[in-house]
PDB file of C-alpha atoms in Angstrom:
ATOM      1  CA  MET Z 274       8.166  12.934  -7.558  1.00  0.00           C
ATOM      2  CA  ALA Z 275       6.181  11.383  -5.177  1.00  0.00           C
ATOM      3  CA  LEU Z 276       3.113   9.452  -4.795  1.00  0.00           C
ATOM      4  CA  THR Z 277       0.651  12.064  -4.628  1.00  0.00           C
ATOM      5  CA  ASP Z 278       2.347  13.254  -8.210  1.00  0.00           C
ATOM      6  CA  LEU Z 279       0.466  10.081  -9.706  1.00  0.00           C
ATOM      7  CA  GLN Z 280      -2.265  10.364 -11.834  1.00  0.00           C
ATOM      8  CA  ALA Z 281      -5.934   9.426 -10.620  1.00  0.00           C
ATOM      9  CA  GLY Z 282      -6.294   5.381 -10.341  1.00  0.00           C
ATOM     10  CA  THR Z 283      -2.871   4.854 -10.022  1.00  0.00           C
ATOM     11  CA  LEU Z 284      -3.789   3.905  -6.507  1.00  0.00           C
ATOM     12  CA  GLU Z 285      -6.007   1.349  -7.353  1.00  0.00           C
ATOM     13  CA  LYS Z 286      -3.702   0.135  -9.660  1.00  0.00           C
ATOM     14  CA  ILE Z 287      -1.211   0.120  -6.789  1.00  0.00           C
ATOM     15  CA  LEU Z 288      -3.540  -1.913  -4.552  1.00  0.00           C
ATOM     16  CA  ARG Z 289      -4.298  -4.623  -6.278  1.00  0.00           C
ATOM     17  CA  PRO Z 290      -1.017  -6.475  -7.988  1.00  0.00           C
ATOM     18  CA  THR Z 291      -0.461  -5.570  -3.707  1.00  0.00           C
ATOM     19  CA  VAL Z 292      -2.998  -7.108  -1.897  1.00  0.00           C
ATOM     20  CA  PHE Z 293      -2.735 -10.128  -3.941  1.00  0.00           C
ATOM     21  CA  THR Z 294       1.438 -10.178  -3.625  1.00  0.00           C
ATOM     22  CA  ALA Z 295       0.737  -9.753   0.492  1.00  0.00           C
ATOM     23  CA  ILE Z 296      -1.546 -12.492   0.301  1.00  0.00           C
ATOM     24  CA  GLY Z 297       0.462 -14.850  -1.837  1.00  0.00           C
ATOM     25  CA  ILE Z 298       4.079 -14.129  -0.032  1.00  0.00           C
ATOM     26  CA  GLY Z 299       1.559 -14.952   2.860  1.00  0.00           C
ATOM     27  CA  PHE Z 300       0.413 -18.027   2.333  1.00  0.00           C
ATOM     28  CA  VAL Z 301       3.808 -19.349   1.612  1.00  0.00           C
ATOM     29  CA  GLY Z 302       4.874 -17.933   5.091  1.00  0.00           C
ATOM     30  CA  ALA Z 303       2.418 -19.406   6.669  1.00  0.00           C
ATOM     31  CA  MET Z 304       2.993 -22.478   4.998  1.00  0.00           C
ATOM     32  CA  ILE Z 305       6.348 -22.606   5.600  1.00  0.00           C
ATOM     33  CA  ALA Z 306       5.822 -21.725   9.511  1.00  0.00           C
ATOM     34  CA  TRP Z 307       2.751 -24.527   9.697  1.00  0.00           C
ATOM     35  CA  TRP Z 308       5.900 -27.021   8.472  1.00  0.00           C
ATOM     36  CA  LEU Z 309       8.098 -25.673  10.625  1.00  0.00           C
ATOM     37  CA  GLY Z 310       5.585 -26.913  13.636  1.00  0.00           C
ATOM     38  CA  ALA Z 311       4.261 -22.791  14.571  1.00  0.00           C
ATOM     39  CA  PRO Z 312       0.538 -23.421  13.297  1.00  0.00           C
ATOM     40  CA  LEU Z 313      -0.213 -20.818  15.435  1.00  0.00           C
ATOM     41  CA  ALA Z 314       2.490 -18.088  13.861  1.00  0.00           C
ATOM     42  CA  SER Z 315       0.727 -18.915  10.585  1.00  0.00           C
ATOM     43  CA  TYR Z 316      -2.813 -18.011  11.408  1.00  0.00           C
ATOM     44  CA  GLY Z 317      -1.082 -14.688  13.065  1.00  0.00           C
ATOM     45  CA  ILE Z 318       0.353 -14.298  10.102  1.00  0.00           C
ATOM     46  CA  ALA Z 319      -3.286 -14.514   7.902  1.00  0.00           C
ATOM     47  CA  PHE Z 320      -4.320 -12.390  10.610  1.00  0.00           C
ATOM     48  CA  GLY Z 321      -1.982  -9.685  10.230  1.00  0.00           C
ATOM     49  CA  VAL Z 322      -2.418  -9.547   5.754  1.00  0.00           C
ATOM     50  CA  ALA Z 323      -6.081  -9.404   6.677  1.00  0.00           C
ATOM     51  CA  ALA Z 324      -5.482  -6.555   9.004  1.00  0.00           C
ATOM     52  CA  ALA Z 325      -3.175  -4.449   6.449  1.00  0.00           C
ATOM     53  CA  ILE Z 326      -5.898  -5.281   3.812  1.00  0.00           C
ATOM     54  CA  LEU Z 327      -8.859  -3.810   5.751  1.00  0.00           C
ATOM     55  CA  ASN Z 328      -6.983  -1.150   6.857  1.00  0.00           C
ATOM     56  CA  VAL Z 329      -5.951   0.157   3.310  1.00  0.00           C
ATOM     57  CA  ARG Z 330      -9.981  -0.678   2.015  1.00  0.00           C
ATOM     58  CA  ILE Z 331     -10.991   1.593   5.043  1.00  0.00           C
ATOM     59  CA  LEU Z 332      -8.611   4.146   4.364  1.00  0.00           C
ATOM     60  CA  GLY Z 333      -9.649   4.018   0.373  1.00  0.00           C
ATOM     61  CA  LYS Z 334     -13.069   4.326   1.591  1.00  0.00           C
ATOM     62  CA  GLY Z 335     -12.718   7.181   3.690  1.00  0.00           C
ATOM     63  CA  VAL Z 336     -10.747   8.519   0.679  1.00  0.00           C
ATOM     64  CA  MET Z 337     -13.801   8.112  -1.638  1.00  0.00           C
ATOM     65  CA  ASN Z 338     -16.085   9.566   0.947  1.00  0.00           C
ATOM     66  CA  ALA Z 339     -14.160  12.171   1.087  1.00  0.00           C
ATOM     67  CA  GLN Z 340     -13.686  13.735  -2.307  1.00  0.00           C
ATOM     68  CA  THR Z 341     -17.643  12.701  -2.988  1.00  0.00           C
ATOM     69  CA  ASP Z 342     -18.258  15.172   0.078  1.00  0.00           C
ATOM     70  CA  GLU Z 343     -16.089  17.532  -0.820  1.00  0.00           C
ATOM     71  CA  PRO Z 344     -15.928  20.360   2.580  1.00  0.00           C
ATOM     72  CA  ASP Z 345     -12.564  22.534   2.561  1.00  0.00           C
ATOM     73  CA  GLY Z 346      -9.367  20.480   1.478  1.00  0.00           C
ATOM     74  CA  LYS Z 347      -7.800  20.497   5.450  1.00  0.00           C
ATOM     75  CA  GLN Z 348     -11.358  19.463   6.574  1.00  0.00           C
ATOM     76  CA  ILE Z 349     -10.481  16.365   4.939  1.00  0.00           C
ATOM     77  CA  LYS Z 350      -6.705  15.201   5.980  1.00  0.00           C
ATOM     78  CA  GLY Z 351      -8.118  16.040   9.643  1.00  0.00           C
ATOM     79  CA  LEU Z 352     -10.697  13.415   8.854  1.00  0.00           C
ATOM     80  CA  LEU Z 353      -8.150  11.095   7.031  1.00  0.00           C
ATOM     81  CA  ARG Z 354      -5.293  11.568   9.645  1.00  0.00           C
ATOM     82  CA  ASN Z 355      -7.913  10.705  12.697  1.00  0.00           C
ATOM     83  CA  SER Z 356      -9.186   8.523  11.587  1.00  0.00           C
ATOM     84  CA  SER Z 357      -5.767   6.845  10.144  1.00  0.00           C
ATOM     85  CA  ALA Z 358      -4.443   7.821  13.698  1.00  0.00           C
ATOM     86  CA  VAL Z 359      -6.747   5.616  15.607  1.00  0.00           C
ATOM     87  CA  ARG Z 360      -7.027   2.217  12.844  1.00  0.00           C
ATOM     88  CA  LEU Z 361      -3.451   2.746  13.319  1.00  0.00           C
ATOM     89  CA  VAL Z 362      -3.091   2.259  17.042  1.00  0.00           C
ATOM     90  CA  LEU Z 363      -5.453  -0.062  17.320  1.00  0.00           C
ATOM     91  CA  ILE Z 364      -3.785  -2.067  15.726  1.00  0.00           C
ATOM     92  CA  THR Z 365      -1.241  -1.705  16.995  1.00  0.00           C
ATOM     93  CA  ALA Z 366      -2.684  -2.122  20.571  1.00  0.00           C
ATOM     94  CA  ILE Z 367      -3.693  -5.635  19.403  1.00  0.00           C
ATOM     95  CA  VAL Z 368      -0.586  -7.122  17.968  1.00  0.00           C
ATOM     96  CA  ILE Z 369       1.052  -5.888  20.822  1.00  0.00           C
ATOM     97  CA  GLY Z 370      -1.033  -8.011  23.285  1.00  0.00           C
ATOM     98  CA  LEU Z 371      -1.311 -10.689  20.536  1.00  0.00           C
ATOM     99  CA  VAL Z 372       3.194 -10.981  21.634  1.00  0.00           C
ATOM    100  CA  LEU Z 373       2.335 -10.879  25.275  1.00  0.00           C
ATOM    101  CA  TRP Z 374      -0.293 -13.408  25.516  1.00  0.00           C
ATOM    102  CA  LEU Z 375       1.034 -15.917  22.303  1.00  0.00           C
ATOM    103  CA  PRO Z 376       4.298 -14.684  21.403  1.00  0.00           C
ATOM    104  CA  PRO Z 377       3.812 -16.919  17.827  1.00  0.00           C
ATOM    105  CA  LEU Z 378       0.487 -15.347  16.936  1.00  0.00           C
ATOM    106  CA  GLY Z 379       1.727 -11.939  17.337  1.00  0.00           C
ATOM    107  CA  ILE Z 380       4.743 -12.003  15.711  1.00  0.00           C
ATOM    108  CA  GLY Z 381       3.277 -14.043  12.817  1.00  0.00           C
ATOM    109  CA  ALA Z 382       0.623 -10.669  12.734  1.00  0.00           C
ATOM    110  CA  MET Z 383       3.246  -8.349  12.631  1.00  0.00           C
ATOM    111  CA  VAL Z 384       5.010 -10.739   9.924  1.00  0.00           C
ATOM    112  CA  GLY Z 385       1.819 -10.329   7.700  1.00  0.00           C
ATOM    113  CA  LEU Z 386       1.984  -6.363   8.525  1.00  0.00           C
ATOM    114  CA  VAL Z 387       5.493  -6.118   7.317  1.00  0.00           C
ATOM    115  CA  VAL Z 388       4.862  -8.555   4.158  1.00  0.00           C
ATOM    116  CA  PHE Z 389       2.228  -6.197   3.245  1.00  0.00           C
ATOM    117  CA  GLN Z 390       3.969  -3.325   3.757  1.00  0.00           C
ATOM    118  CA  ILE Z 391       7.120  -4.206   1.920  1.00  0.00           C
ATOM    119  CA  ALA Z 392       4.556  -5.911  -1.324  1.00  0.00           C
ATOM    120  CA  PHE Z 393       2.961  -1.801  -0.983  1.00  0.00           C
ATOM    121  CA  VAL Z 394       6.229  -0.194  -1.267  1.00  0.00           C
ATOM    122  CA  VAL Z 395       7.466  -2.355  -4.129  1.00  0.00           C
ATOM    123  CA  ASN Z 396       4.590  -1.311  -6.021  1.00  0.00           C
ATOM    124  CA  ALA Z 397       4.141   1.803  -4.630  1.00  0.00           C
ATOM    125  CA  GLY Z 398       8.174   2.760  -6.249  1.00  0.00           C
ATOM    126  CA  ARG Z 399       7.266   0.469  -9.307  1.00  0.00           C
ATOM    127  CA  ALA Z 400       4.625   2.704 -10.152  1.00  0.00           C
ATOM    128  CA  VAL Z 401       6.597   5.837  -9.568  1.00  0.00           C
ATOM    129  CA  LEU Z 402       9.153   4.685 -11.417  1.00  0.00           C
ATOM    130  CA  SER Z 403       7.241   3.875 -14.144  1.00  0.00           C
ATOM    131  CA  SER Z 404       5.462   7.444 -14.703  1.00  0.00           C
ATOM    132  CA  ARG Z 405       9.162   9.090 -14.258  1.00  0.00           C
ATOM    133  CA  ALA Z 406       9.995   7.208 -17.025  1.00  0.00           C
ATOM    134  CA  LEU Z 407       6.775   8.413 -19.085  1.00  0.00           C
ATOM    135  CA  LEU Z 408       7.299  11.832 -18.331  1.00  0.00           C
ATOM    136  CA  THR Z 409      11.368  11.156 -18.964  1.00  0.00           C
ATOM    137  CA  ASP Z 410      10.391  10.120 -22.524  1.00  0.00           C
ATOM    138  CA  SER Z 411       7.613  12.389 -23.394  1.00  0.00           C
ATOM    139  CA  GLY Z 412       9.695  15.742 -22.337  1.00  0.00           C
ATOM    140  CA  GLU Z 413      12.771  14.163 -24.585  1.00  0.00           C
ATOM    141  CA  THR Z 414      10.258  13.242 -27.611  1.00  0.00           C
ATOM    142  CA  SER Z 415       9.117  17.125 -27.132  1.00  0.00           C
ATOM    143  CA  THR Z 416      12.498  18.506 -27.007  1.00  0.00           C
ATOM    144  CA  SER Z 417      14.286  16.584 -29.823  1.00  0.00           C
ATOM    145  CA  SER Z 418      10.979  17.770 -31.798  1.00  0.00           C
ATOM    146  CA  GLN Z 419      11.613  20.801 -31.275  1.00  0.00           C
ATOM    147  CA  GLU Z 420      15.071  21.059 -31.990  1.00  0.00           C
ATOM    148  CA  SER Z 421      14.250  19.110 -35.065  1.00  0.00           C
ATOM    149  CA  GLY Z 422      12.002  22.077 -35.756  1.00  0.00           C
ATOM    150  CA  SER Z 423      14.661  25.193 -35.426  1.00  0.00           C
ATOM    151  CA  GLU Z 424      16.771  23.304 -37.649  1.00  0.00           C
ATOM    152  CA  GLU Z 425      14.853  23.041 -40.471  1.00  0.00           C
ATOM    153  CA  SER Z 426      13.960  26.725 -39.961  1.00  0.00           C
ATOM    154  CA  LEU Z 427      17.491  27.085 -40.518  1.00  0.00           C
TER     155      LEU Z 427
END
């Protein structure tokens, strides 16, 4: 089972806790960085989390627009792939530039991006596992009911 096998609306259920988790962990990380005497790293963490959230929101809007317009499936994938690639290259270039210009700020931005990605993977993994558990439970229920029905007919 993959993310594409999940029910409609699952992505929104994954993104909400991901955003809150990333903001919470990012805030704690920023406070620790500030307390350790690296305020630029704190700003970088905030920037990284904000950039990741913005990227996901733009991607979500692109998917919704693509589903609403309903062009050819290959055309949708091409549009999303191109716009995602441009955003990821832009974010990467900005972070590399920050690392070269002000290393604490750039490293903090990388930390913020990583925090968001880890939160996303954990929440997506949890959604996949819970969907798999639901499928397994419903499969066992139907199998056991078929077996009991066949025993009754004997």
